[in-house]
Coordinates of C-alpha atoms in Angstrom, one line a residue:
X11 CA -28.8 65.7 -48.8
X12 CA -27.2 62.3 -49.0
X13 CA -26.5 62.6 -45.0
X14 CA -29.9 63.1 -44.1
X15 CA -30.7 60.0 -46.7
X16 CA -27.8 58.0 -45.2
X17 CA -29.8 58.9 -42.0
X18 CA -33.2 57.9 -42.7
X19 CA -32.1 54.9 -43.8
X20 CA -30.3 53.7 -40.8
X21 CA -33.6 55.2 -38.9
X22 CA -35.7 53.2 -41.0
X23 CA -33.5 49.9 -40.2
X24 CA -33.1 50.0 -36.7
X25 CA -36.9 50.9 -36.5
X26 CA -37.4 47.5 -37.8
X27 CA -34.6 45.2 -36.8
X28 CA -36.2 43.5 -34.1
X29 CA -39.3 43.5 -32.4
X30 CA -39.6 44.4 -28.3
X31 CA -43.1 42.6 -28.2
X32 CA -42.2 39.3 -28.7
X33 CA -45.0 37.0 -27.7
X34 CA -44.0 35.6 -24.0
X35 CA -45.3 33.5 -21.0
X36 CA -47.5 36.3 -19.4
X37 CA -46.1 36.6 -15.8
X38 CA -49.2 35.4 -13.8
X39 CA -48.5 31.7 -14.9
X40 CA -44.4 31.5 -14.9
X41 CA -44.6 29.4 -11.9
X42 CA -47.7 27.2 -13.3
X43 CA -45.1 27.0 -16.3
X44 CA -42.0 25.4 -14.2
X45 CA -40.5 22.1 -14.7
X46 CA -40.4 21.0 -11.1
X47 CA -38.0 18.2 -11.1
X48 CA -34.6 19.1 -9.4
X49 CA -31.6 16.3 -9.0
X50 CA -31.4 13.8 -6.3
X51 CA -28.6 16.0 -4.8
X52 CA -31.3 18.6 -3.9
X53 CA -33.7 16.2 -2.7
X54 CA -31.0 14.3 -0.3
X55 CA -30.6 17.9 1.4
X56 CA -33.4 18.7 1.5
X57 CA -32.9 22.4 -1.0
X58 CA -36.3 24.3 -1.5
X59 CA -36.2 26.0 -4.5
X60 CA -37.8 29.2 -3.7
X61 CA -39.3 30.4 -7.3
X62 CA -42.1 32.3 -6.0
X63 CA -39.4 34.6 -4.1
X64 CA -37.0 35.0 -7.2
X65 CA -40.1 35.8 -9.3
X66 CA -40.9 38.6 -6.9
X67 CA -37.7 40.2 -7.2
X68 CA -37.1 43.9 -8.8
X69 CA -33.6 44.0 -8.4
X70 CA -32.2 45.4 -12.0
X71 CA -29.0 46.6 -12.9
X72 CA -27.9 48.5 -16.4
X73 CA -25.8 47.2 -18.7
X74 CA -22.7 50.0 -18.0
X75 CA -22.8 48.8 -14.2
X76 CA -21.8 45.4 -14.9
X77 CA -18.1 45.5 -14.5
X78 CA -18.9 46.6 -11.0
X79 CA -21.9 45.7 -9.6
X80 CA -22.6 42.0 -11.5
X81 CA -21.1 40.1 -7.9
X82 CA -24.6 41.2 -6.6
X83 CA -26.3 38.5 -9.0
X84 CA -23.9 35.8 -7.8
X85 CA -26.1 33.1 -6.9
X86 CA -27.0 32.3 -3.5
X87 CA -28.7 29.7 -1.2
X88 CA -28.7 27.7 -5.1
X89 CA -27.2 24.1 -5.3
X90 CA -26.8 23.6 -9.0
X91 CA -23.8 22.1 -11.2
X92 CA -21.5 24.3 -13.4
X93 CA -19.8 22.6 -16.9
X94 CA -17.4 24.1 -18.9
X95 CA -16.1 22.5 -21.6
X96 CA -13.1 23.1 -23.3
X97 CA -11.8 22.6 -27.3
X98 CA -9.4 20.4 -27.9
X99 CA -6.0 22.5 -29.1
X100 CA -6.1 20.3 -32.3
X101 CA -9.1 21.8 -33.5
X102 CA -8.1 25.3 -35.1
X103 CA -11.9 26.6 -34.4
X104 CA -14.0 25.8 -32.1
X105 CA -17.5 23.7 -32.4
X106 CA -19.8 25.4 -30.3
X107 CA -22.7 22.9 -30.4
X108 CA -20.1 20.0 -29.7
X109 CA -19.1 21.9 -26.9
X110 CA -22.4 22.6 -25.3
X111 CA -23.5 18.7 -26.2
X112 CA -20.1 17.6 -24.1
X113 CA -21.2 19.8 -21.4
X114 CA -24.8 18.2 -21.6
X115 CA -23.9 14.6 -21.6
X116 CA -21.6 15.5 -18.3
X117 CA -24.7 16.9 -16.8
X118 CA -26.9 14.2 -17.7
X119 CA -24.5 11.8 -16.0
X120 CA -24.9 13.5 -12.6
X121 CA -28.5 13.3 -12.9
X122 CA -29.5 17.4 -13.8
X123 CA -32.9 17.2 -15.1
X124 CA -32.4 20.8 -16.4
X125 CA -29.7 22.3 -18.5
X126 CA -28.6 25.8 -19.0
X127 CA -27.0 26.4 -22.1
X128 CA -25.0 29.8 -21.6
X129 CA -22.5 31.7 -23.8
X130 CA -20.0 32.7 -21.4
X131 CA -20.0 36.3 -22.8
X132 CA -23.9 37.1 -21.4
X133 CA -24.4 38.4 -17.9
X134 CA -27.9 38.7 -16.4
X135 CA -29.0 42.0 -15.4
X136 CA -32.3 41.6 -13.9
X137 CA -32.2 38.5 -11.2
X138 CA -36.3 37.7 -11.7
X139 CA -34.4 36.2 -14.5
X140 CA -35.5 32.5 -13.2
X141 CA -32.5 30.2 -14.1
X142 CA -34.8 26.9 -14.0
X143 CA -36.5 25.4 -17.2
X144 CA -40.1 25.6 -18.2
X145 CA -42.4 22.6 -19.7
X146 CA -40.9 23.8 -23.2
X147 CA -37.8 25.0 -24.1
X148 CA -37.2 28.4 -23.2
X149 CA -35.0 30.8 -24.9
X150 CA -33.6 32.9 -21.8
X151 CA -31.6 35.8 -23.7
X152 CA -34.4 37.2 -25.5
X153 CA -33.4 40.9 -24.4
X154 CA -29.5 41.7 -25.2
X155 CA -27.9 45.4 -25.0
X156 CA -25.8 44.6 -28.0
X157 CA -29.0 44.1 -30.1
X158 CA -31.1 47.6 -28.4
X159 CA -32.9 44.9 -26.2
X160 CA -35.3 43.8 -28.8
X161 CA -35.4 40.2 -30.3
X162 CA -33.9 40.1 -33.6
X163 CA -35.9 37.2 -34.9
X164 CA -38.6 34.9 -33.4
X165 CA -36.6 31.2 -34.3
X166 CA -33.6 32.3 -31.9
X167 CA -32.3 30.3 -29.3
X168 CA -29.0 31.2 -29.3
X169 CA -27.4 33.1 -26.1
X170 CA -28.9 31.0 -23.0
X171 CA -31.4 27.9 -23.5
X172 CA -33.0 26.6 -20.7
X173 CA -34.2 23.2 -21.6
X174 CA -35.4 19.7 -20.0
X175 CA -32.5 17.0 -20.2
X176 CA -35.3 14.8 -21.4
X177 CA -35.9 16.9 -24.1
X178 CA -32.4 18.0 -24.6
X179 CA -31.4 13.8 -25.6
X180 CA -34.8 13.5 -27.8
X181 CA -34.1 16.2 -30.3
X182 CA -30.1 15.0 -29.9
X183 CA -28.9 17.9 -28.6
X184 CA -26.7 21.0 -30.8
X185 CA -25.2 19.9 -34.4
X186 CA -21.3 19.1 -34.5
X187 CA -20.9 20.0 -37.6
X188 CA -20.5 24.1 -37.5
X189 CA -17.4 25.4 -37.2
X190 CA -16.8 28.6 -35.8
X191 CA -19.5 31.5 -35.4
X192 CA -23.2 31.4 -36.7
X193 CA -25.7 28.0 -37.6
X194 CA -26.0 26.1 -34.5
X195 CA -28.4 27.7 -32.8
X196 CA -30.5 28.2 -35.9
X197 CA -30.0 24.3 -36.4
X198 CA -30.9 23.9 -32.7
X199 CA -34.4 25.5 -33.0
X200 CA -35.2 23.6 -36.3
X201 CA -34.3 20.1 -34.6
X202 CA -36.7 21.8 -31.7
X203 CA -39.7 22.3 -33.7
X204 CA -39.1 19.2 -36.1
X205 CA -39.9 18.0 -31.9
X206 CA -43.3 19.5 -31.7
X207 CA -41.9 21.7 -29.3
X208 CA -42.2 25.3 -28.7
X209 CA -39.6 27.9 -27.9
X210 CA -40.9 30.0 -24.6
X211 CA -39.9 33.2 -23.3
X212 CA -40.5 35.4 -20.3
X213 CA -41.4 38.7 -20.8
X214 CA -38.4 41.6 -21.4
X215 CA -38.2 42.7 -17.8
X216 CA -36.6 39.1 -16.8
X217 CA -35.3 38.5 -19.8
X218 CA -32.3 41.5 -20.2
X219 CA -28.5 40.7 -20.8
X220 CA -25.3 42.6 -21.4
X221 CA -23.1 41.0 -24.0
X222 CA -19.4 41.5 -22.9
X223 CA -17.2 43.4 -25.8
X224 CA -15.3 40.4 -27.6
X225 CA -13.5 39.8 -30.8
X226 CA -15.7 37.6 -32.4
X227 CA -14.8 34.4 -33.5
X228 CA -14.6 33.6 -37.3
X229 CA -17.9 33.5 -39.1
X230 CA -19.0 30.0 -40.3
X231 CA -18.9 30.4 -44.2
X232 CA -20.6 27.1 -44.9
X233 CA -23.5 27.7 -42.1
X234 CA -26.4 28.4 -44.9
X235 CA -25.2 25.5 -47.3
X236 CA -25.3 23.0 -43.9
X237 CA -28.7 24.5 -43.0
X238 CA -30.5 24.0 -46.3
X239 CA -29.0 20.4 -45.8
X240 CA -31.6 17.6 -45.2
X241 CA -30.6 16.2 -41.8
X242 CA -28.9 13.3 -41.9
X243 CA -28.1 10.5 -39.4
X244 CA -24.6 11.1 -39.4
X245 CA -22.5 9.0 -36.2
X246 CA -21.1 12.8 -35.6
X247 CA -24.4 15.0 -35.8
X248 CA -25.2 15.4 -32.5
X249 CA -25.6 14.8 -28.9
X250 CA -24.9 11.1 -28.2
X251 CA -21.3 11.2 -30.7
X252 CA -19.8 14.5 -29.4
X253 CA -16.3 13.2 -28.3
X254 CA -15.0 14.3 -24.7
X255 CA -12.7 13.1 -21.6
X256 CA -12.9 14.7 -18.1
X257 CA -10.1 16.3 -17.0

């Protein structure tokens, strides 16, 4: 008896954990949707981006192919600019939003008017998965195996974020202040919509990832308390103080 209970239950909570019809730009307009601007790099060679072409793709793979097949999605005929920043030893555990605001400001520098920020543990399985940003923000890992490919909640952002450099600076980028796992991304969104901007997705069939099996890195225990914070203007809260050198 207390099986089949034990069984409803989890039943009853995967049945809800999520939702797989998250609201989403509907397909017909993605390209009406598309921030156009592209770095002077492109435009001195002369690069056509060719969205319409990348839309129109069906090429899918499954999440237990990865290991093998994921060199087919390596991007080609694409000029773009990789960053990866690295913590500092002296910091025990590593700041993810600092890391990702380094990573920006780098970017910014060498004139990207659109920034991916990507866990390095997510790998795209279906390539109509447009890596290019939107008018708004657009949260580009709305579809994860790890989570049964639904969207755990609607204020996520966390995963891969497409967003406009321009808008990336006026809502000063990712927190510093979170240690470890968990808070930034919720923080992120917040400091989105305090923006009057919305958080876009495409729909699930361009928008599925594998998560690659981790150890996870130590939850952040004072994530909720910093949350419920008022934001303050503190010289290390965002974008324009997160500290780096190149290498």
């Amino acid at each position: 008896m207390y099986a089949a209970l034990a069984l409803i239950a989890i039943i009853v909570f995967f049945a809800s954990f999520g939702t797989y019809h998250y609201a989403h730009i509907p397909e017909e307009t993605i390209l009406n949707e598309l921030y156009r601007k592209t770095t002077p790099n492109l435009i001195k060679k002369n690069i056509q981006c060719k969205y319409d072409e990348i839309l129109e793709s069906t090429i899918s793979i499954e999440s237990w192919e990865v290991p093998t097949n994921n060199d087919d999605f390596s991007p080609t005929g694409i000029d773009n600019g990789s960053y990866v920043p690295e913590c500092d030893p002296a910091f025990s555990v590593a700041i993810l939003g600092m890391l990702y605001n380094i990573g920006a400001r780098r970017a910014i520098a060498d004139q990207f008017p659109c920034l991916i920020l990507h866990d390095v543990d997510l790998l795209p399985l279906d390539r109509a998965n447009l890596y290019a940003c939107t008018r708004q923000p657009r949260h580009m890992s709305a579809s994860i195996d790890k989570f049964r490919y639904v969207l755990p909640y609607s204020e996520l952002v966390g995963g891969a974020l497409a967003i406009r450099a321009d808008q990336y600076v006026a809502v000063d980028g990712f927190s510093n202040r979170f240690e470890g796992w968990g808070g930034e991304d919720d923080d992120m969104h917040a400091r989105i919509r305090a923006h009057q901007l919305d958080v876009v997705r495409f729909p699930r069939t361009r928008a599925r990832y594998s998560m690659l099996v981790h150890a996870q890195a130590p939850r952040n225990a004072e994530r909720f308390r910093i949350m419920a914070e008022k934001r303050r203007a503190h010289a290390d809260e965002g974008y324009r103080a997160a500290p780096y050198r190149s290498v």
